[in-house]
């Protein structure tokens, strides 16, 4: 399984972005119960039922992303998955955090966590639950903003999470209006990624800025992309067919070690978006996350790319 898609496939259990066909009309009531003052815990209504968690967690372990969500809410992280540990967006915050996986049970015990967070497909959930309260989420069950609010409930910081969501939506929607006014209401935008020797195009909830562009800003996805990537989240392309999926504007996520020889072909050079200097290149490392820290960084990138500010 390719590294590019590992995070999303882990997230889908099927990582890496969907990205979007999330049905948010049947969300569960996962509100945290009032704090138990005696025990210092709250009861969180997780996907798998109520679970008692710390009211003020101090040593959190993250096994499947969600790192930016927890960091944004000011909660201490003592262990995290390799994707979070090596994500340049979190380089400073992750410096002294231990890299762990769902199989590093002894290492996790040594870290003495009071809360473990992961995706529903992680291994050893029963054993992890014996170490500390373990809460898992199913990727795509709720949209990216609702996910942050859920983590806010889990960490007993729902108000802070909701405040961030409200502010981010307002800022992203305002930027979207400004961008549409500049490029035209009918202009299309494609989000592609070059990883290894492969090239992908993405739907509306597969990270890499897709949630911002298509959901918050309401920019248009090319019909051809919608046909192949909206439901699945992503679609692999060959260099020869790139023109069929390129919108009027292209966000190109590139990993530092990716094979970008396709950019030297006449096929690519003759794409209107390329000829008109409407391809905006994004650093692929870390782009596969959809947390507040990453989203704010991507929003600034998008605003600068389209508006120059």
PDB file of C-alpha atoms in Angstrom:
ATOM      1  CA  UNK A   1       0.000   0.000   0.000  1.00  0.00           C
ATOM      2  CA  UNK A   2       1.497   3.305  -1.024  1.00  0.00           C
ATOM      3  CA  UNK A   3       2.656   5.769   1.606  1.00  0.00           C
ATOM      4  CA  UNK A   4       0.585   8.549   0.034  1.00  0.00           C
ATOM      5  CA  UNK A   5      -2.655   6.784   0.704  1.00  0.00           C
ATOM      6  CA  UNK A   6      -1.698   5.100   3.981  1.00  0.00           C
ATOM      7  CA  UNK A   7      -3.151   7.782   6.233  1.00  0.00           C
ATOM      8  CA  UNK A   8      -6.481   7.992   4.362  1.00  0.00           C
ATOM      9  CA  UNK A   9      -6.671   4.166   4.101  1.00  0.00           C
ATOM     10  CA  UNK A  10      -6.014   3.898   7.818  1.00  0.00           C
ATOM     11  CA  UNK A  11      -8.731   6.456   8.263  1.00  0.00           C
ATOM     12  CA  UNK A  12     -11.046   4.459   6.023  1.00  0.00           C
ATOM     13  CA  UNK A  13      -9.826   1.039   7.221  1.00  0.00           C
ATOM     14  CA  UNK A  14     -10.196   0.260   3.654  1.00  0.00           C
ATOM     15  CA  UNK A  15      -5.003   6.111   4.760  1.00  0.00           C
ATOM     16  CA  UNK A  16      -3.715   9.768   3.320  1.00  0.00           C
ATOM     17  CA  UNK A  17      -7.815  12.663   2.260  1.00  0.00           C
ATOM     18  CA  UNK A  18     -14.035  12.175   1.511  1.00  0.00           C
ATOM     19  CA  UNK A  19     -11.804  14.231   1.700  1.00  0.00           C
ATOM     20  CA  UNK A  20     -16.387  13.486   0.513  1.00  0.00           C
ATOM     21  CA  UNK A  21     -19.701  12.113   0.749  1.00  0.00           C
ATOM     22  CA  UNK A  22     -20.009  12.474   4.495  1.00  0.00           C
ATOM     23  CA  UNK A  23     -23.561  12.215   5.686  1.00  0.00           C
ATOM     24  CA  UNK A  24     -23.893  14.736   8.479  1.00  0.00           C
ATOM     25  CA  UNK A  25     -27.640  14.506   8.786  1.00  0.00           C
ATOM     26  CA  UNK A  26     -27.570  11.533  11.145  1.00  0.00           C
ATOM     27  CA  UNK A  27     -24.842  12.502  13.531  1.00  0.00           C
ATOM     28  CA  UNK A  28     -24.941  10.885  16.940  1.00  0.00           C
ATOM     29  CA  UNK A  29     -25.355  12.896  20.094  1.00  0.00           C
ATOM     30  CA  UNK A  30     -21.838  12.693  21.446  1.00  0.00           C
ATOM     31  CA  UNK A  31     -22.076  15.468  23.982  1.00  0.00           C
ATOM     32  CA  UNK A  32     -19.862  15.039  26.998  1.00  0.00           C
ATOM     33  CA  UNK A  33     -21.685  14.697  30.285  1.00  0.00           C
ATOM     34  CA  UNK A  34     -21.106  17.136  33.173  1.00  0.00           C
ATOM     35  CA  UNK A  35     -17.841  16.650  34.987  1.00  0.00           C
ATOM     36  CA  UNK A  36     -17.780  14.300  37.931  1.00  0.00           C
ATOM     37  CA  UNK A  37     -16.143  16.598  40.465  1.00  0.00           C
ATOM     38  CA  UNK A  38     -15.197  13.720  42.760  1.00  0.00           C
ATOM     39  CA  UNK A  39     -13.369  11.578  40.239  1.00  0.00           C
ATOM     40  CA  UNK A  40     -12.206  14.287  37.836  1.00  0.00           C
ATOM     41  CA  UNK A  41     -13.827  12.512  34.890  1.00  0.00           C
ATOM     42  CA  UNK A  42     -16.561  13.078  32.348  1.00  0.00           C
ATOM     43  CA  UNK A  43     -18.619  10.565  30.423  1.00  0.00           C
ATOM     44  CA  UNK A  44     -18.102  10.906  26.677  1.00  0.00           C
ATOM     45  CA  UNK A  45     -20.668   9.383  24.360  1.00  0.00           C
ATOM     46  CA  UNK A  46     -18.373   7.717  21.851  1.00  0.00           C
ATOM     47  CA  UNK A  47     -19.281   5.782  18.726  1.00  0.00           C
ATOM     48  CA  UNK A  48     -19.142   2.617  20.792  1.00  0.00           C
ATOM     49  CA  UNK A  49     -21.105   3.904  23.751  1.00  0.00           C
ATOM     50  CA  UNK A  50     -20.373   5.929  26.897  1.00  0.00           C
ATOM     51  CA  UNK A  51     -16.822   5.939  28.186  1.00  0.00           C
ATOM     52  CA  UNK A  52     -15.349   7.621  31.250  1.00  0.00           C
ATOM     53  CA  UNK A  53     -12.429   9.879  30.340  1.00  0.00           C
ATOM     54  CA  UNK A  54     -10.335  12.466  32.230  1.00  0.00           C
ATOM     55  CA  UNK A  55     -11.976  15.849  32.618  1.00  0.00           C
ATOM     56  CA  UNK A  56      -8.553  17.442  32.219  1.00  0.00           C
ATOM     57  CA  UNK A  57      -6.302  15.014  30.290  1.00  0.00           C
ATOM     58  CA  UNK A  58      -2.598  15.597  30.773  1.00  0.00           C
ATOM     59  CA  UNK A  59      -0.913  12.763  28.847  1.00  0.00           C
ATOM     60  CA  UNK A  60      -2.606  11.989  25.547  1.00  0.00           C
ATOM     61  CA  UNK A  61      -1.454   9.430  22.991  1.00  0.00           C
ATOM     62  CA  UNK A  62      -2.575   9.775  19.359  1.00  0.00           C
ATOM     63  CA  UNK A  63      -2.449   6.692  17.165  1.00  0.00           C
ATOM     64  CA  UNK A  64      -4.108   7.915  13.955  1.00  0.00           C
ATOM     65  CA  UNK A  65      -3.710  11.598  13.399  1.00  0.00           C
ATOM     66  CA  UNK A  66      -6.004  14.126  15.150  1.00  0.00           C
ATOM     67  CA  UNK A  67      -2.745  15.659  16.360  1.00  0.00           C
ATOM     68  CA  UNK A  68      -3.512  19.181  15.210  1.00  0.00           C
ATOM     69  CA  UNK A  69      -6.949  18.976  16.828  1.00  0.00           C
ATOM     70  CA  UNK A  70      -5.472  18.146  20.223  1.00  0.00           C
ATOM     71  CA  UNK A  71      -2.616  20.646  19.910  1.00  0.00           C
ATOM     72  CA  UNK A  72      -5.017  23.413  18.912  1.00  0.00           C
ATOM     73  CA  UNK A  73      -6.985  22.795  22.094  1.00  0.00           C
ATOM     74  CA  UNK A  74      -3.870  23.113  24.219  1.00  0.00           C
ATOM     75  CA  UNK A  75      -3.733  19.532  25.489  1.00  0.00           C
ATOM     76  CA  UNK A  76      -0.404  17.814  26.131  1.00  0.00           C
ATOM     77  CA  UNK A  77       0.611  14.990  23.768  1.00  0.00           C
ATOM     78  CA  UNK A  78       3.153  12.413  24.961  1.00  0.00           C
ATOM     79  CA  UNK A  79       2.955   9.896  22.091  1.00  0.00           C
ATOM     80  CA  UNK A  80       1.905  10.045  18.449  1.00  0.00           C
ATOM     81  CA  UNK A  81       1.876   8.024  15.229  1.00  0.00           C
ATOM     82  CA  UNK A  82       4.691   8.259  12.706  1.00  0.00           C
ATOM     83  CA  UNK A  83       2.672  10.484  10.348  1.00  0.00           C
ATOM     84  CA  UNK A  84       2.152  13.067  13.060  1.00  0.00           C
ATOM     85  CA  UNK A  85       5.696  12.751  14.346  1.00  0.00           C
ATOM     86  CA  UNK A  86       7.216  13.421  10.917  1.00  0.00           C
ATOM     87  CA  UNK A  87       4.691  16.052   9.826  1.00  0.00           C
ATOM     88  CA  UNK A  88       6.630  19.310   9.277  1.00  0.00           C
ATOM     89  CA  UNK A  89       3.563  21.293  10.366  1.00  0.00           C
ATOM     90  CA  UNK A  90       3.970  19.912  13.886  1.00  0.00           C
ATOM     91  CA  UNK A  91       7.772  19.775  13.922  1.00  0.00           C
ATOM     92  CA  UNK A  92       8.190  22.075  16.929  1.00  0.00           C
ATOM     93  CA  UNK A  93       5.359  20.567  18.960  1.00  0.00           C
ATOM     94  CA  UNK A  94       6.393  16.979  18.197  1.00  0.00           C
ATOM     95  CA  UNK A  95      10.066  17.432  19.003  1.00  0.00           C
ATOM     96  CA  UNK A  96       9.903  15.731  22.404  1.00  0.00           C
ATOM     97  CA  UNK A  97       6.905  13.487  21.677  1.00  0.00           C
ATOM     98  CA  UNK A  98       7.534   9.736  21.482  1.00  0.00           C
ATOM     99  CA  UNK A  99       6.668   7.950  18.259  1.00  0.00           C
ATOM    100  CA  UNK A 100       4.324   5.025  18.913  1.00  0.00           C
ATOM    101  CA  UNK A 101       2.030   2.680  17.026  1.00  0.00           C
ATOM    102  CA  UNK A 102      -0.939   0.570  18.048  1.00  0.00           C
ATOM    103  CA  UNK A 103       1.457  -2.364  18.463  1.00  0.00           C
ATOM    104  CA  UNK A 104       3.900  -0.604  20.825  1.00  0.00           C
ATOM    105  CA  UNK A 105       2.045  -1.662  23.955  1.00  0.00           C
ATOM    106  CA  UNK A 106       5.061  -1.690  26.279  1.00  0.00           C
ATOM    107  CA  UNK A 107       6.200   1.727  25.084  1.00  0.00           C
ATOM    108  CA  UNK A 108       2.680   3.083  25.539  1.00  0.00           C
ATOM    109  CA  UNK A 109       2.530   1.701  29.093  1.00  0.00           C
ATOM    110  CA  UNK A 110       5.830   3.443  29.889  1.00  0.00           C
ATOM    111  CA  UNK A 111       4.372   6.765  28.708  1.00  0.00           C
ATOM    112  CA  UNK A 112       1.608   6.459  31.318  1.00  0.00           C
ATOM    113  CA  UNK A 113      -1.160   7.993  29.182  1.00  0.00           C
ATOM    114  CA  UNK A 114      -4.456   9.070  30.710  1.00  0.00           C
ATOM    115  CA  UNK A 115      -6.207   9.067  27.305  1.00  0.00           C
ATOM    116  CA  UNK A 116      -5.627   7.313  23.971  1.00  0.00           C
ATOM    117  CA  UNK A 117      -7.232   8.499  20.720  1.00  0.00           C
ATOM    118  CA  UNK A 118      -7.246   6.636  17.424  1.00  0.00           C
ATOM    119  CA  UNK A 119      -9.269   5.506  14.448  1.00  0.00           C
ATOM    120  CA  UNK A 120     -11.759   2.675  14.591  1.00  0.00           C
ATOM    121  CA  UNK A 121      -9.463   0.333  12.673  1.00  0.00           C
ATOM    122  CA  UNK A 122      -6.461   0.449  15.018  1.00  0.00           C
ATOM    123  CA  UNK A 123      -5.194  -2.820  16.442  1.00  0.00           C
ATOM    124  CA  UNK A 124      -5.226  -3.951  20.079  1.00  0.00           C
ATOM    125  CA  UNK A 125      -8.115  -1.733  21.150  1.00  0.00           C
ATOM    126  CA  UNK A 126      -8.983  -4.065  24.049  1.00  0.00           C
ATOM    127  CA  UNK A 127      -5.410  -4.071  25.329  1.00  0.00           C
ATOM    128  CA  UNK A 128      -5.055  -0.324  24.867  1.00  0.00           C
ATOM    129  CA  UNK A 129      -8.272   0.215  26.814  1.00  0.00           C
ATOM    130  CA  UNK A 130      -6.692  -1.589  29.751  1.00  0.00           C
ATOM    131  CA  UNK A 131      -3.842   0.925  29.720  1.00  0.00           C
ATOM    132  CA  UNK A 132      -5.997   4.082  29.499  1.00  0.00           C
ATOM    133  CA  UNK A 133      -9.446   5.143  28.274  1.00  0.00           C
ATOM    134  CA  UNK A 134      -9.321   4.611  24.506  1.00  0.00           C
ATOM    135  CA  UNK A 135     -11.648   6.497  22.177  1.00  0.00           C
ATOM    136  CA  UNK A 136     -11.817   5.798  18.449  1.00  0.00           C
ATOM    137  CA  UNK A 137     -13.480   7.515  15.507  1.00  0.00           C
ATOM    138  CA  UNK A 138     -14.551   6.249  12.098  1.00  0.00           C
ATOM    139  CA  UNK A 139     -13.041   8.293   9.298  1.00  0.00           C
ATOM    140  CA  UNK A 140     -15.672  10.199   7.350  1.00  0.00           C
ATOM    141  CA  UNK A 141     -18.531   9.506   9.760  1.00  0.00           C
ATOM    142  CA  UNK A 142     -18.780  13.246  10.395  1.00  0.00           C
ATOM    143  CA  UNK A 143     -17.379  16.193   8.459  1.00  0.00           C
ATOM    144  CA  UNK A 144     -14.015  17.739   9.256  1.00  0.00           C
ATOM    145  CA  UNK A 145     -15.411  20.578  11.373  1.00  0.00           C
ATOM    146  CA  UNK A 146     -17.752  18.347  13.358  1.00  0.00           C
ATOM    147  CA  UNK A 147     -14.788  16.067  13.991  1.00  0.00           C
ATOM    148  CA  UNK A 148     -12.959  18.894  15.728  1.00  0.00           C
ATOM    149  CA  UNK A 149     -15.986  19.641  17.884  1.00  0.00           C
ATOM    150  CA  UNK A 150     -16.183  15.959  18.817  1.00  0.00           C
ATOM    151  CA  UNK A 151     -12.581  15.969  19.942  1.00  0.00           C
ATOM    152  CA  UNK A 152     -13.349  19.151  21.844  1.00  0.00           C
ATOM    153  CA  UNK A 153     -16.121  17.311  23.681  1.00  0.00           C
ATOM    154  CA  UNK A 154     -13.789  14.420  24.413  1.00  0.00           C
ATOM    155  CA  UNK A 155     -11.157  16.749  25.865  1.00  0.00           C
ATOM    156  CA  UNK A 156     -13.779  18.750  27.795  1.00  0.00           C
ATOM    157  CA  UNK A 157     -13.072  21.759  25.580  1.00  0.00           C
ATOM    158  CA  UNK A 158     -16.174  21.893  23.429  1.00  0.00           C
ATOM    159  CA  UNK A 159     -16.571  25.668  23.717  1.00  0.00           C
ATOM    160  CA  UNK A 160     -13.036  26.258  22.516  1.00  0.00           C
ATOM    161  CA  UNK A 161     -13.504  23.849  19.617  1.00  0.00           C
ATOM    162  CA  UNK A 162     -16.802  25.434  18.596  1.00  0.00           C
ATOM    163  CA  UNK A 163     -15.258  28.907  18.725  1.00  0.00           C
ATOM    164  CA  UNK A 164     -12.480  27.810  16.370  1.00  0.00           C
ATOM    165  CA  UNK A 165     -14.967  26.229  13.956  1.00  0.00           C
ATOM    166  CA  UNK A 166     -17.159  29.339  13.888  1.00  0.00           C
ATOM    167  CA  UNK A 167     -14.201  31.614  13.245  1.00  0.00           C
ATOM    168  CA  UNK A 168     -12.654  29.364  10.600  1.00  0.00           C
ATOM    169  CA  UNK A 169     -15.917  29.005   8.678  1.00  0.00           C
ATOM    170  CA  UNK A 170     -16.381  32.762   8.680  1.00  0.00           C
ATOM    171  CA  UNK A 171     -12.854  33.428   7.454  1.00  0.00           C
ATOM    172  CA  UNK A 172     -12.866  30.684   4.806  1.00  0.00           C
ATOM    173  CA  UNK A 173     -16.289  31.636   3.453  1.00  0.00           C
ATOM    174  CA  UNK A 174     -15.279  35.292   3.205  1.00  0.00           C
ATOM    175  CA  UNK A 175     -12.102  34.356   1.347  1.00  0.00           C
ATOM    176  CA  UNK A 176     -14.143  32.114  -0.939  1.00  0.00           C
ATOM    177  CA  UNK A 177     -16.433  34.987  -1.889  1.00  0.00           C
ATOM    178  CA  UNK A 178     -13.416  37.124  -2.684  1.00  0.00           C
ATOM    179  CA  UNK A 179     -11.822  34.382  -4.771  1.00  0.00           C
ATOM    180  CA  UNK A 180     -15.012  33.655  -6.731  1.00  0.00           C
ATOM    181  CA  UNK A 181     -15.379  37.361  -7.446  1.00  0.00           C
ATOM    182  CA  UNK A 182     -11.869  37.373  -8.884  1.00  0.00           C
ATOM    183  CA  UNK A 183     -11.819  34.135 -10.901  1.00  0.00           C
ATOM    184  CA  UNK A 184     -15.507  33.946 -11.826  1.00  0.00           C
ATOM    185  CA  UNK A 185     -18.369  31.906 -10.419  1.00  0.00           C
ATOM    186  CA  UNK A 186     -17.980  29.242 -13.111  1.00  0.00           C
ATOM    187  CA  UNK A 187     -14.222  28.714 -12.792  1.00  0.00           C
ATOM    188  CA  UNK A 188     -13.117  25.206 -11.792  1.00  0.00           C
ATOM    189  CA  UNK A 189     -10.357  24.061  -9.469  1.00  0.00           C
ATOM    190  CA  UNK A 190      -8.642  20.665  -9.389  1.00  0.00           C
ATOM    191  CA  UNK A 191      -6.597  19.318  -6.499  1.00  0.00           C
ATOM    192  CA  UNK A 192      -3.880  16.889  -7.569  1.00  0.00           C
ATOM    193  CA  UNK A 193      -0.969  15.259  -5.828  1.00  0.00           C
ATOM    194  CA  UNK A 194       2.331  13.861  -7.041  1.00  0.00           C
ATOM    195  CA  UNK A 195       3.695  11.140  -4.782  1.00  0.00           C
ATOM    196  CA  UNK A 196       6.396   8.684  -5.736  1.00  0.00           C
ATOM    197  CA  UNK A 197       5.705   7.784  -9.335  1.00  0.00           C
ATOM    198  CA  UNK A 198       1.964   8.285  -8.988  1.00  0.00           C
ATOM    199  CA  UNK A 199      -0.409  11.161  -9.584  1.00  0.00           C
ATOM    200  CA  UNK A 200      -3.843  11.546  -7.994  1.00  0.00           C
ATOM    201  CA  UNK A 201      -6.831  13.838  -8.182  1.00  0.00           C
ATOM    202  CA  UNK A 202      -9.089  14.329  -5.155  1.00  0.00           C
ATOM    203  CA  UNK A 203     -12.706  14.820  -4.178  1.00  0.00           C
ATOM    204  CA  UNK A 204     -14.059  17.286  -1.658  1.00  0.00           C
ATOM    205  CA  UNK A 205     -12.974  15.771   1.670  1.00  0.00           C
ATOM    206  CA  UNK A 206      -9.570  14.225   1.126  1.00  0.00           C
ATOM    207  CA  UNK A 207      -7.454  16.885   2.876  1.00  0.00           C
ATOM    208  CA  UNK A 208      -4.860  18.786   0.808  1.00  0.00           C
ATOM    209  CA  UNK A 209      -7.141  21.826   1.012  1.00  0.00           C
ATOM    210  CA  UNK A 210     -10.125  20.074  -0.568  1.00  0.00           C
ATOM    211  CA  UNK A 211     -12.450  20.748   2.366  1.00  0.00           C
ATOM    212  CA  UNK A 212     -11.618  24.439   2.226  1.00  0.00           C
ATOM    213  CA  UNK A 213     -11.891  24.829  -1.542  1.00  0.00           C
ATOM    214  CA  UNK A 214     -15.020  22.806  -2.188  1.00  0.00           C
ATOM    215  CA  UNK A 215     -16.927  22.837   1.102  1.00  0.00           C
ATOM    216  CA  UNK A 216     -16.141  26.165   2.751  1.00  0.00           C
ATOM    217  CA  UNK A 217     -15.350  28.300  -0.299  1.00  0.00           C
ATOM    218  CA  UNK A 218     -17.797  26.528  -2.617  1.00  0.00           C
ATOM    219  CA  UNK A 219     -15.425  26.584  -5.572  1.00  0.00           C
ATOM    220  CA  UNK A 220     -16.269  24.319  -8.488  1.00  0.00           C
ATOM    221  CA  UNK A 221     -14.817  20.876  -9.040  1.00  0.00           C
ATOM    222  CA  UNK A 222     -14.463  19.845 -12.716  1.00  0.00           C
ATOM    223  CA  UNK A 223     -17.250  17.449 -13.723  1.00  0.00           C
ATOM    224  CA  UNK A 224     -14.721  14.845 -14.808  1.00  0.00           C
ATOM    225  CA  UNK A 225     -13.113  14.893 -11.358  1.00  0.00           C
ATOM    226  CA  UNK A 226     -16.507  14.744  -9.697  1.00  0.00           C
ATOM    227  CA  UNK A 227     -17.336  11.602 -11.645  1.00  0.00           C
ATOM    228  CA  UNK A 228     -14.271   9.665 -10.513  1.00  0.00           C
ATOM    229  CA  UNK A 229     -13.226  11.099  -7.161  1.00  0.00           C
ATOM    230  CA  UNK A 230     -16.179  12.598  -5.326  1.00  0.00           C
ATOM    231  CA  UNK A 231     -17.425   9.326  -3.879  1.00  0.00           C
ATOM    232  CA  UNK A 232     -14.159   7.412  -3.580  1.00  0.00           C
ATOM    233  CA  UNK A 233     -12.187  10.438  -2.404  1.00  0.00           C
ATOM    234  CA  UNK A 234      -9.323  10.060  -4.866  1.00  0.00           C
ATOM    235  CA  UNK A 235      -8.500   8.732  -8.325  1.00  0.00           C
ATOM    236  CA  UNK A 236      -5.162   7.722  -9.841  1.00  0.00           C
ATOM    237  CA  UNK A 237      -4.184   9.391 -13.111  1.00  0.00           C
ATOM    238  CA  UNK A 238      -1.718   8.687 -15.863  1.00  0.00           C
ATOM    239  CA  UNK A 239       0.270  11.597 -17.242  1.00  0.00           C
ATOM    240  CA  UNK A 240      -1.484  11.313 -20.586  1.00  0.00           C
ATOM    241  CA  UNK A 241      -4.952  12.076 -19.200  1.00  0.00           C
ATOM    242  CA  UNK A 242      -4.062  14.958 -16.862  1.00  0.00           C
ATOM    243  CA  UNK A 243      -5.632  17.542 -19.219  1.00  0.00           C
ATOM    244  CA  UNK A 244      -9.013  15.814 -18.854  1.00  0.00           C
ATOM    245  CA  UNK A 245      -9.030  16.382 -15.084  1.00  0.00           C
ATOM    246  CA  UNK A 246      -7.291  19.746 -14.824  1.00  0.00           C
ATOM    247  CA  UNK A 247      -9.562  22.633 -13.918  1.00  0.00           C
ATOM    248  CA  UNK A 248      -9.098  26.288 -14.788  1.00  0.00           C
ATOM    249  CA  UNK A 249      -6.931  26.346 -11.688  1.00  0.00           C
ATOM    250  CA  UNK A 250      -4.892  23.501 -10.187  1.00  0.00           C
ATOM    251  CA  UNK A 251      -3.610  22.977  -6.659  1.00  0.00           C
ATOM    252  CA  UNK A 252      -0.684  20.564  -7.010  1.00  0.00           C
ATOM    253  CA  UNK A 253       0.494  18.873  -3.827  1.00  0.00           C
ATOM    254  CA  UNK A 254       4.050  17.625  -4.345  1.00  0.00           C
ATOM    255  CA  UNK A 255       6.186  15.406  -2.146  1.00  0.00           C
ATOM    256  CA  UNK A 256       9.858  16.292  -2.147  1.00  0.00           C
ATOM    257  CA  UNK A 257      10.866  12.900  -3.563  1.00  0.00           C
ATOM    258  CA  UNK A 258       8.046  12.614  -6.111  1.00  0.00           C
ATOM    259  CA  UNK A 259       8.641  11.875  -9.773  1.00  0.00           C
ATOM    260  CA  UNK A 260       7.590  15.125 -11.443  1.00  0.00           C
ATOM    261  CA  UNK A 261       8.803  14.300 -14.929  1.00  0.00           C
ATOM    262  CA  UNK A 262       5.221  14.667 -16.157  1.00  0.00           C
ATOM    263  CA  UNK A 263       5.654  18.422 -15.727  1.00  0.00           C
ATOM    264  CA  UNK A 264       8.253  18.370 -18.500  1.00  0.00           C
ATOM    265  CA  UNK A 265       5.933  16.835 -21.078  1.00  0.00           C
ATOM    266  CA  UNK A 266       4.206  18.831 -23.799  1.00  0.00           C
ATOM    267  CA  UNK A 267       0.912  17.322 -22.681  1.00  0.00           C
ATOM    268  CA  UNK A 268       1.259  18.987 -19.291  1.00  0.00           C
ATOM    269  CA  UNK A 269       2.756  22.232 -20.581  1.00  0.00           C
ATOM    270  CA  UNK A 270      -0.181  22.743 -22.927  1.00  0.00           C
ATOM    271  CA  UNK A 271      -2.808  22.532 -20.191  1.00  0.00           C
ATOM    272  CA  UNK A 272      -4.520  25.961 -19.986  1.00  0.00           C
ATOM    273  CA  UNK A 273      -3.964  26.208 -16.231  1.00  0.00           C
ATOM    274  CA  UNK A 274      -0.247  25.633 -16.782  1.00  0.00           C
ATOM    275  CA  UNK A 275       0.026  28.055 -19.710  1.00  0.00           C
ATOM    276  CA  UNK A 276      -1.816  30.724 -17.715  1.00  0.00           C
ATOM    277  CA  UNK A 277       0.309  30.261 -14.579  1.00  0.00           C
ATOM    278  CA  UNK A 278      -2.673  28.997 -12.609  1.00  0.00           C
ATOM    279  CA  UNK A 279      -1.002  25.976 -11.020  1.00  0.00           C
ATOM    280  CA  UNK A 280      -0.256  26.510  -7.331  1.00  0.00           C
ATOM    281  CA  UNK A 281       2.204  24.053  -5.789  1.00  0.00           C
ATOM    282  CA  UNK A 282       1.724  22.900  -2.203  1.00  0.00           C
ATOM    283  CA  UNK A 283       4.159  20.946  -0.033  1.00  0.00           C
ATOM    284  CA  UNK A 284       2.823  17.373   0.050  1.00  0.00           C
ATOM    285  CA  UNK A 285       4.425  16.532   3.393  1.00  0.00           C
ATOM    286  CA  UNK A 286       1.741  17.128   5.997  1.00  0.00           C
ATOM    287  CA  UNK A 287      -0.952  18.015   3.462  1.00  0.00           C
ATOM    288  CA  UNK A 288      -2.964  14.867   4.197  1.00  0.00           C
ATOM    289  CA  UNK A 289      -4.241  16.183   7.549  1.00  0.00           C
ATOM    290  CA  UNK A 290      -7.499  18.083   8.150  1.00  0.00           C
ATOM    291  CA  UNK A 291      -6.993  19.554  11.608  1.00  0.00           C
ATOM    292  CA  UNK A 292      -7.117  23.212  12.725  1.00  0.00           C
ATOM    293  CA  UNK A 293      -3.357  23.759  12.579  1.00  0.00           C
ATOM    294  CA  UNK A 294      -3.112  22.316   9.063  1.00  0.00           C
ATOM    295  CA  UNK A 295      -6.331  23.950   7.845  1.00  0.00           C
ATOM    296  CA  UNK A 296      -5.207  27.409   8.911  1.00  0.00           C
ATOM    297  CA  UNK A 297      -1.914  26.887   7.099  1.00  0.00           C
ATOM    298  CA  UNK A 298      -3.716  25.691   3.970  1.00  0.00           C
ATOM    299  CA  UNK A 299      -6.196  28.563   4.088  1.00  0.00           C
ATOM    300  CA  UNK A 300      -3.354  31.064   4.046  1.00  0.00           C
ATOM    301  CA  UNK A 301      -1.747  29.206   1.149  1.00  0.00           C
ATOM    302  CA  UNK A 302      -5.005  29.268  -0.839  1.00  0.00           C
ATOM    303  CA  UNK A 303      -5.635  32.959  -0.150  1.00  0.00           C
ATOM    304  CA  UNK A 304      -2.094  33.870  -1.190  1.00  0.00           C
ATOM    305  CA  UNK A 305      -2.266  31.707  -4.309  1.00  0.00           C
ATOM    306  CA  UNK A 306      -5.553  33.087  -5.618  1.00  0.00           C
ATOM    307  CA  UNK A 307      -5.537  36.598  -4.178  1.00  0.00           C
ATOM    308  CA  UNK A 308      -1.871  37.328  -3.693  1.00  0.00           C
ATOM    309  CA  UNK A 309      -2.324  38.337  -0.060  1.00  0.00           C
TER     310      UNK A 309
END
